[in-house]
PDB file of C-alpha atoms in Angstrom:
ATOM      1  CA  UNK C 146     -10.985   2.117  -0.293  1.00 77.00           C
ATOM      2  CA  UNK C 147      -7.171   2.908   0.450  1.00 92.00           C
ATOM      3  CA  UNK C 148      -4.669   0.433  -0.823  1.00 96.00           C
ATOM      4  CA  UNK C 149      -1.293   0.183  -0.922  1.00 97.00           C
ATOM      5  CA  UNK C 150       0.643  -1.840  -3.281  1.00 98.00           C
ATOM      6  CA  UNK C 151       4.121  -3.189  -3.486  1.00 97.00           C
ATOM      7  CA  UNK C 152       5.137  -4.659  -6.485  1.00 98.00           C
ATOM      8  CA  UNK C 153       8.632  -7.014  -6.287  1.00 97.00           C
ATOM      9  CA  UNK C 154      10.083  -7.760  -9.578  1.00 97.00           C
ATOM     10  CA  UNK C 155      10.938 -11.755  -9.891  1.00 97.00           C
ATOM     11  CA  UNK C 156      15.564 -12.248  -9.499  1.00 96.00           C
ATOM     12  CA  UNK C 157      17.557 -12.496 -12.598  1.00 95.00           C
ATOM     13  CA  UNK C 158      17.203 -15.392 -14.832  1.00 95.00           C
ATOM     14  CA  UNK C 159      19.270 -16.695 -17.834  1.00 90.00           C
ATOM     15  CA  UNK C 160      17.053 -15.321 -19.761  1.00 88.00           C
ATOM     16  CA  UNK C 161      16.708 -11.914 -18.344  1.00 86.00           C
ATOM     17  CA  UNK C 162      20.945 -12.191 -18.799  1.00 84.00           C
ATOM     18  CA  UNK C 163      20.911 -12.874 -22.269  1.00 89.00           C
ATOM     19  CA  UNK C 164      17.818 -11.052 -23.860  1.00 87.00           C
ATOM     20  CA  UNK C 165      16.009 -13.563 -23.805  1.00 90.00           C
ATOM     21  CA  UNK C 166      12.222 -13.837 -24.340  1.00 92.00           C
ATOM     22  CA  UNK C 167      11.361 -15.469 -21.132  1.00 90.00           C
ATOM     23  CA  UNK C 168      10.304 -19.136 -20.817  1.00 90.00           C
ATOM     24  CA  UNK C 169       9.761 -20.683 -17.119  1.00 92.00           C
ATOM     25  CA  UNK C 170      12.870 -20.969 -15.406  1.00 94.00           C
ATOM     26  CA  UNK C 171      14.364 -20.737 -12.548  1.00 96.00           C
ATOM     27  CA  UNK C 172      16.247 -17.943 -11.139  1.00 95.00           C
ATOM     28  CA  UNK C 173      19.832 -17.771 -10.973  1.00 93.00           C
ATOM     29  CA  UNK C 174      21.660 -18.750  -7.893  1.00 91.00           C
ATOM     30  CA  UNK C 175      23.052 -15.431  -7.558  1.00 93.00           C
ATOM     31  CA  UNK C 176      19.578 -14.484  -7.721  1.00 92.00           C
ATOM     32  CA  UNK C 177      18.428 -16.149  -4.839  1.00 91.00           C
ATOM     33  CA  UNK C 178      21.380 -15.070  -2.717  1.00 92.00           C
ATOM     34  CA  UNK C 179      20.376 -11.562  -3.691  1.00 93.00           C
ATOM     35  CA  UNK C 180      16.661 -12.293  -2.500  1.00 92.00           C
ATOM     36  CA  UNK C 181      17.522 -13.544   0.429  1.00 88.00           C
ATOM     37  CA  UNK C 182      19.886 -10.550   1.724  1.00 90.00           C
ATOM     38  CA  UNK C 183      16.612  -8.073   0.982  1.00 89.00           C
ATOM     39  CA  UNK C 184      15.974  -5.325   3.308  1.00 79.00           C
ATOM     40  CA  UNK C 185      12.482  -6.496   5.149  1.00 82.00           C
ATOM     41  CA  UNK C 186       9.407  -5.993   3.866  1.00 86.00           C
ATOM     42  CA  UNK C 187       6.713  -4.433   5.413  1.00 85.00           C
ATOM     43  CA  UNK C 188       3.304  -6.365   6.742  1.00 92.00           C
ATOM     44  CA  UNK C 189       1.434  -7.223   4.032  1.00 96.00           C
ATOM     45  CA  UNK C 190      -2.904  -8.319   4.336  1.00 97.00           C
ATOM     46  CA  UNK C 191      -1.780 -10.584   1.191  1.00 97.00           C
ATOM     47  CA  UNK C 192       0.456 -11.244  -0.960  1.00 98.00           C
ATOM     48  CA  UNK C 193       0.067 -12.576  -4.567  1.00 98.00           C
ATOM     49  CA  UNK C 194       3.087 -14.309  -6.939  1.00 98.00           C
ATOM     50  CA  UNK C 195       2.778 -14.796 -10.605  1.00 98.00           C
ATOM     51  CA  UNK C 196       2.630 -19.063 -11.000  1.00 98.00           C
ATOM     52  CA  UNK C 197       5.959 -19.548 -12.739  1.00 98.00           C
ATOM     53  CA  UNK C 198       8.903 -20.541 -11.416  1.00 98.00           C
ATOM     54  CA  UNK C 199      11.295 -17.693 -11.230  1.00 97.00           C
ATOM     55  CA  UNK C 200       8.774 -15.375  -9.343  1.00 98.00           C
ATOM     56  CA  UNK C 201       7.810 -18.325  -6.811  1.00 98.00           C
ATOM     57  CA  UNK C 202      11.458 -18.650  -6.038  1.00 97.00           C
ATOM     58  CA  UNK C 203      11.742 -15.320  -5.327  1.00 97.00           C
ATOM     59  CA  UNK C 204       8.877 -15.183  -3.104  1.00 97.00           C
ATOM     60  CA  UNK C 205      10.793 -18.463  -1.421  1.00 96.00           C
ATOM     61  CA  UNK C 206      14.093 -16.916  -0.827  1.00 95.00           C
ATOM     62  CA  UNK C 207      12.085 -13.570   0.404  1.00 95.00           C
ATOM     63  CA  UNK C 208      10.537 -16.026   3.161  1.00 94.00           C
ATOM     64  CA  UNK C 209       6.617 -14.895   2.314  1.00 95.00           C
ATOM     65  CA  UNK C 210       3.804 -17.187   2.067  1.00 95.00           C
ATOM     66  CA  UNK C 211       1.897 -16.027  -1.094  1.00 97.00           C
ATOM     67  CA  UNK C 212      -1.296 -17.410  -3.378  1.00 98.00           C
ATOM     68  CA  UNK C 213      -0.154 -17.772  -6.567  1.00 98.00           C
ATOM     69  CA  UNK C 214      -2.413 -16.105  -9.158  1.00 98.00           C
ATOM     70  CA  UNK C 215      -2.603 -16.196 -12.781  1.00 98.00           C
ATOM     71  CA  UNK C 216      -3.499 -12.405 -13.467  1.00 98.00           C
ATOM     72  CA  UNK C 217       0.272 -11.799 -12.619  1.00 98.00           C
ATOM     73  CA  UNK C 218       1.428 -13.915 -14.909  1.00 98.00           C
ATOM     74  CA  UNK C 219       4.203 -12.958 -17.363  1.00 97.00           C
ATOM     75  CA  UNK C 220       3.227 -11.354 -20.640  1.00 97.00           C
ATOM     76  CA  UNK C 221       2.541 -14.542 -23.487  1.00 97.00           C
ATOM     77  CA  UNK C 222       5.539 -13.995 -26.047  1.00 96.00           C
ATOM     78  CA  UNK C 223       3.671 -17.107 -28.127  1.00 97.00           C
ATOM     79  CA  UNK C 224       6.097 -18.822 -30.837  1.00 96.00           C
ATOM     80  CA  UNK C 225       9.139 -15.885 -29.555  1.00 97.00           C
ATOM     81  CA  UNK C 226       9.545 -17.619 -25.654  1.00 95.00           C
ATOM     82  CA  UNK C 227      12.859 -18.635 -25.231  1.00 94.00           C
ATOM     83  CA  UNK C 228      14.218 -17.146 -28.263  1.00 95.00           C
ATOM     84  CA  UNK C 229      16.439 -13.703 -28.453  1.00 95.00           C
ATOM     85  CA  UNK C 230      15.780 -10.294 -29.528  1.00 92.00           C
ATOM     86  CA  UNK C 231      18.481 -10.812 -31.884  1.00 94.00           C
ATOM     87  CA  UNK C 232      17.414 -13.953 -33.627  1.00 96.00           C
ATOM     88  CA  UNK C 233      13.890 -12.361 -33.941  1.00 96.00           C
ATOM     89  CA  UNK C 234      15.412  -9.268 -35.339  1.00 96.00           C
ATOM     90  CA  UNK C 235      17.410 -11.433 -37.330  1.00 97.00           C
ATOM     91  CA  UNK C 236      14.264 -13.356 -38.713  1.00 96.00           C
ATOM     92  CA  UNK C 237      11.958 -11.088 -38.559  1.00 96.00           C
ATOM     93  CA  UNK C 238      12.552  -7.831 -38.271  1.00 96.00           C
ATOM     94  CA  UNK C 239       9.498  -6.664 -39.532  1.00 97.00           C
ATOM     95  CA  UNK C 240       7.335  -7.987 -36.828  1.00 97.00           C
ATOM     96  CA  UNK C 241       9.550  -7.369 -34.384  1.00 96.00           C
ATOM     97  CA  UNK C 242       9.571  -3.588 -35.469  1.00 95.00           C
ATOM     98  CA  UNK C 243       5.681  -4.026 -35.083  1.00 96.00           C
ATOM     99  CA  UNK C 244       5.273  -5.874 -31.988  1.00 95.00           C
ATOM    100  CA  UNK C 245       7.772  -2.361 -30.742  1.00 93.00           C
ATOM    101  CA  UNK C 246       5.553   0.102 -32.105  1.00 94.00           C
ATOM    102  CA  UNK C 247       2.304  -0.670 -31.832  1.00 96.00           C
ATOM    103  CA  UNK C 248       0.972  -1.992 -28.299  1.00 95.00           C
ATOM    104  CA  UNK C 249      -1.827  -3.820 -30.090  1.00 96.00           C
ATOM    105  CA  UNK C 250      -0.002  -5.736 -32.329  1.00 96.00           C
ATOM    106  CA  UNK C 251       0.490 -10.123 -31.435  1.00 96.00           C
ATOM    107  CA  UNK C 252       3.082 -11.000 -34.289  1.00 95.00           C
ATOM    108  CA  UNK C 253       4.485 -13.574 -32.245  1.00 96.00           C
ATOM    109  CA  UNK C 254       0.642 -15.129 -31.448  1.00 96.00           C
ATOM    110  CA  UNK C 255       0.759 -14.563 -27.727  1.00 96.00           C
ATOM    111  CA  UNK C 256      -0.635 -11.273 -26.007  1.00 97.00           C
ATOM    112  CA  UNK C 257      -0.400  -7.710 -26.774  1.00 97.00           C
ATOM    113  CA  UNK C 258       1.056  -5.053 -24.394  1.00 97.00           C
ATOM    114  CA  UNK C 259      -2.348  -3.523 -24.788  1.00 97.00           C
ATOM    115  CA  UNK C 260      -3.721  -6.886 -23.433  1.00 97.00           C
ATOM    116  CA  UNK C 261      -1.528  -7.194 -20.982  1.00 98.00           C
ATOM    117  CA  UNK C 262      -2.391  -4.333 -19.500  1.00 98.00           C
ATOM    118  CA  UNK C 263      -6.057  -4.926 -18.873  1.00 98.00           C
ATOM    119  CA  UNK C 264      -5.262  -7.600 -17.624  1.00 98.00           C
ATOM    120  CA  UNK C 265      -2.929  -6.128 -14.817  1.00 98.00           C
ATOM    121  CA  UNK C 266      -5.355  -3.222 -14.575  1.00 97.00           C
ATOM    122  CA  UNK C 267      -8.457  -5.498 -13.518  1.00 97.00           C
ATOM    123  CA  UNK C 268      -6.248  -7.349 -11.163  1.00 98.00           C
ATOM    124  CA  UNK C 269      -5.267  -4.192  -9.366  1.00 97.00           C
ATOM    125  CA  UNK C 270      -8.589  -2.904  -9.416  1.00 94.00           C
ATOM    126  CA  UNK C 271      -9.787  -6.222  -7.433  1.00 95.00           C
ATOM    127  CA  UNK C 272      -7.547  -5.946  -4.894  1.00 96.00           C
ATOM    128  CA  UNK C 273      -8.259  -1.972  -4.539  1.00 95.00           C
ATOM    129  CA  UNK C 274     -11.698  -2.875  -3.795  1.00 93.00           C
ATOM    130  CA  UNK C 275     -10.267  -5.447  -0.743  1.00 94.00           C
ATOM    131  CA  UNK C 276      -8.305  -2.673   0.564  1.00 95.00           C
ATOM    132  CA  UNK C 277      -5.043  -3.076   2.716  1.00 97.00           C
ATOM    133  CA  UNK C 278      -1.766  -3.709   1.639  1.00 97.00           C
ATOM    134  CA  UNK C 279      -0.751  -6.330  -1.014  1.00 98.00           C
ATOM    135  CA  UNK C 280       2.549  -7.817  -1.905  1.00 98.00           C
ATOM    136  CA  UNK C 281       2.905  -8.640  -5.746  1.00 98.00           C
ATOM    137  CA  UNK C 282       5.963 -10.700  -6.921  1.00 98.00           C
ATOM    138  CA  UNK C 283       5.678 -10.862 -10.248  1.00 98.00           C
ATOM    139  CA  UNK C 284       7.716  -9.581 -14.027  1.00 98.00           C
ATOM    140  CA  UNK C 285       8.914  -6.641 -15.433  1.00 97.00           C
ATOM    141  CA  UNK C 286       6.615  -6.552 -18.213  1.00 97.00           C
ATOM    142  CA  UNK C 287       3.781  -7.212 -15.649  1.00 98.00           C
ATOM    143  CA  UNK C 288       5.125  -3.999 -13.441  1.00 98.00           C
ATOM    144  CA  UNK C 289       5.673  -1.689 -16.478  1.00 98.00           C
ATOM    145  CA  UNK C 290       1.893  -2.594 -17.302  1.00 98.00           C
ATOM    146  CA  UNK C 291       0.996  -1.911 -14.094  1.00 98.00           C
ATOM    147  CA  UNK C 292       2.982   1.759 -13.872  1.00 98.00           C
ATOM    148  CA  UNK C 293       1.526   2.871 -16.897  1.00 97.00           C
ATOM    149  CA  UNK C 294      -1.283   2.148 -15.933  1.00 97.00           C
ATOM    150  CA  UNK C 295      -1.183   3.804 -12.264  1.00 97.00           C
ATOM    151  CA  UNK C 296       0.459   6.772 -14.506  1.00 96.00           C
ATOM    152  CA  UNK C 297      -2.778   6.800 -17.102  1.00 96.00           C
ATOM    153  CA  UNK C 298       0.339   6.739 -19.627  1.00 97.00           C
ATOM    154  CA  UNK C 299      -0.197   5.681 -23.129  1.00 95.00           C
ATOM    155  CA  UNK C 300       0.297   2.404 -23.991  1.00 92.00           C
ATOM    156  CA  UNK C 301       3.476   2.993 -26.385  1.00 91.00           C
ATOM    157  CA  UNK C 302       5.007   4.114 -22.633  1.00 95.00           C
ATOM    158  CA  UNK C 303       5.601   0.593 -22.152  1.00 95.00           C
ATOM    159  CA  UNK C 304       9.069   0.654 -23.325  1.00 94.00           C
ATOM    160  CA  UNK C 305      10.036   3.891 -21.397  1.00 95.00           C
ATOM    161  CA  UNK C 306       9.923   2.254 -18.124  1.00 96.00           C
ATOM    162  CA  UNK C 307      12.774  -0.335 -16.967  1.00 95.00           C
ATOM    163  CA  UNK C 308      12.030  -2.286 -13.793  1.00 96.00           C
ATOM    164  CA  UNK C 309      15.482  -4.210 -12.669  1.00 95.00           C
ATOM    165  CA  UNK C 310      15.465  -7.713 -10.809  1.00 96.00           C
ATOM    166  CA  UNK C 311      14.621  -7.520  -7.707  1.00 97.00           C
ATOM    167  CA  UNK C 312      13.323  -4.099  -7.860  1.00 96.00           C
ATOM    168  CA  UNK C 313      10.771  -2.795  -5.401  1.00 96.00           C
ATOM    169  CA  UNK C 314       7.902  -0.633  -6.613  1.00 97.00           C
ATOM    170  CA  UNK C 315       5.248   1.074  -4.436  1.00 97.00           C
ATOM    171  CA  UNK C 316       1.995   2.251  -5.268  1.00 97.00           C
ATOM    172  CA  UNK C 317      -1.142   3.505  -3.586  1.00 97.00           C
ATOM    173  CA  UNK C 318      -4.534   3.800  -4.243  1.00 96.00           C
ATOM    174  CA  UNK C 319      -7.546   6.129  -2.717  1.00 95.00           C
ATOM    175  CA  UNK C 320      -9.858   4.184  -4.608  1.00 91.00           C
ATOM    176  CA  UNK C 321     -10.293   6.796  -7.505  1.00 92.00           C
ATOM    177  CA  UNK C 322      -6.629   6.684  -8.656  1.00 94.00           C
ATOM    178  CA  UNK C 323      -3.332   5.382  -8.448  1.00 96.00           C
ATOM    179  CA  UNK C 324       0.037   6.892  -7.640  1.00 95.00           C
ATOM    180  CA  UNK C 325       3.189   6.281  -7.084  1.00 96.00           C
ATOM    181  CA  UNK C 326       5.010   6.116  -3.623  1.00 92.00           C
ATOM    182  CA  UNK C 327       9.060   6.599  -3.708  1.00 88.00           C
ATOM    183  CA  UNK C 328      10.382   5.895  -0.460  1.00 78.00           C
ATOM    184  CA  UNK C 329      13.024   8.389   1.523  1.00 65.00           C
TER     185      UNK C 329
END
């Protein structure tokens, strides 16, 4: 079944300001101003939004009716939410060093990028099977799952992908595999 996919990455947060390991918050003002003043999107047969806050106020300011659903929910940083890269480096650098290199690896007792992954994988894979076109607002992490998977990437790719507030992604699918759209 053919399926198109277009994945919208939540606005900027305080968090996503200050390298931050995200908790649920809301989006910046400037953020929703920026959402708002989007270029329109096309038709979509559904449209999905990860349940916290910052990705539902996107999908607000975008003016879209969506069904929130937990499979695009933001990667589980466990103990690490709300605290910085820095301070983690700073207290433990060793398991931040692992969490880095090794896509299997839960030092901070959430979910793994491996994990993660399969998780975004199966979701896409359900909605392939509906066909159509689907609208996902949801996180960076969540996208850069999603791309390496689409890309049949390693999971240590991961890092090598940076998805941007706001950003728009577009995928397709013929059923047997995913690929990536860039618009002209």
């Amino acid at each position: 079944m053919n399926m198109r996919l277009t994945w919208i990455c939540h606005g900027a947060t305080a968090a996503s300001r200050k390298a931050l390991f995200p908790i649920d918050e809301p989006l910046e003002a400037k953020a929703t101003e920026e959402a708002g003043r989007m270029v329109a999107l096309p038709r979509a047969d559904r449209i999905a939004v990860s349940p916290a806050l910052r990705a539902r106020q996107t999908v607000d300011a975008l003016g879209l009716q969506a069904r929130i659903d937990p499979a695009l929910g933001d990667c589980d940083h466990g103990r690490w939410a709300g605290k910085s890269i820095a301070a983690i480096e700073a207290e433990e650098p060793e398991n931040l060093m692992a969490w880095m290199t090794n896509p299997e690896t839960v030092p901070h007792g959430g979910e793994s990028l491996v994990d993660l992954r399969t998780r975004v994988a199966n979701w896409m894979d359900n909605e392939t099977a509906l066909g159509g076109h689907v609208i996902a607002v949801s996180h960076a992490a969540v996208i850069r799952a999603a791309i390496t998977h689409a890309l049949q990437a390693p999971p240590s790719s991961f890092w090598l992908v940076d998805i941007e507030p706001l950003a728009v992604i577009r995928m397709t699918s013929n059923g047997r595999r995913w690929s990536l759209r860039f618009p002209h």
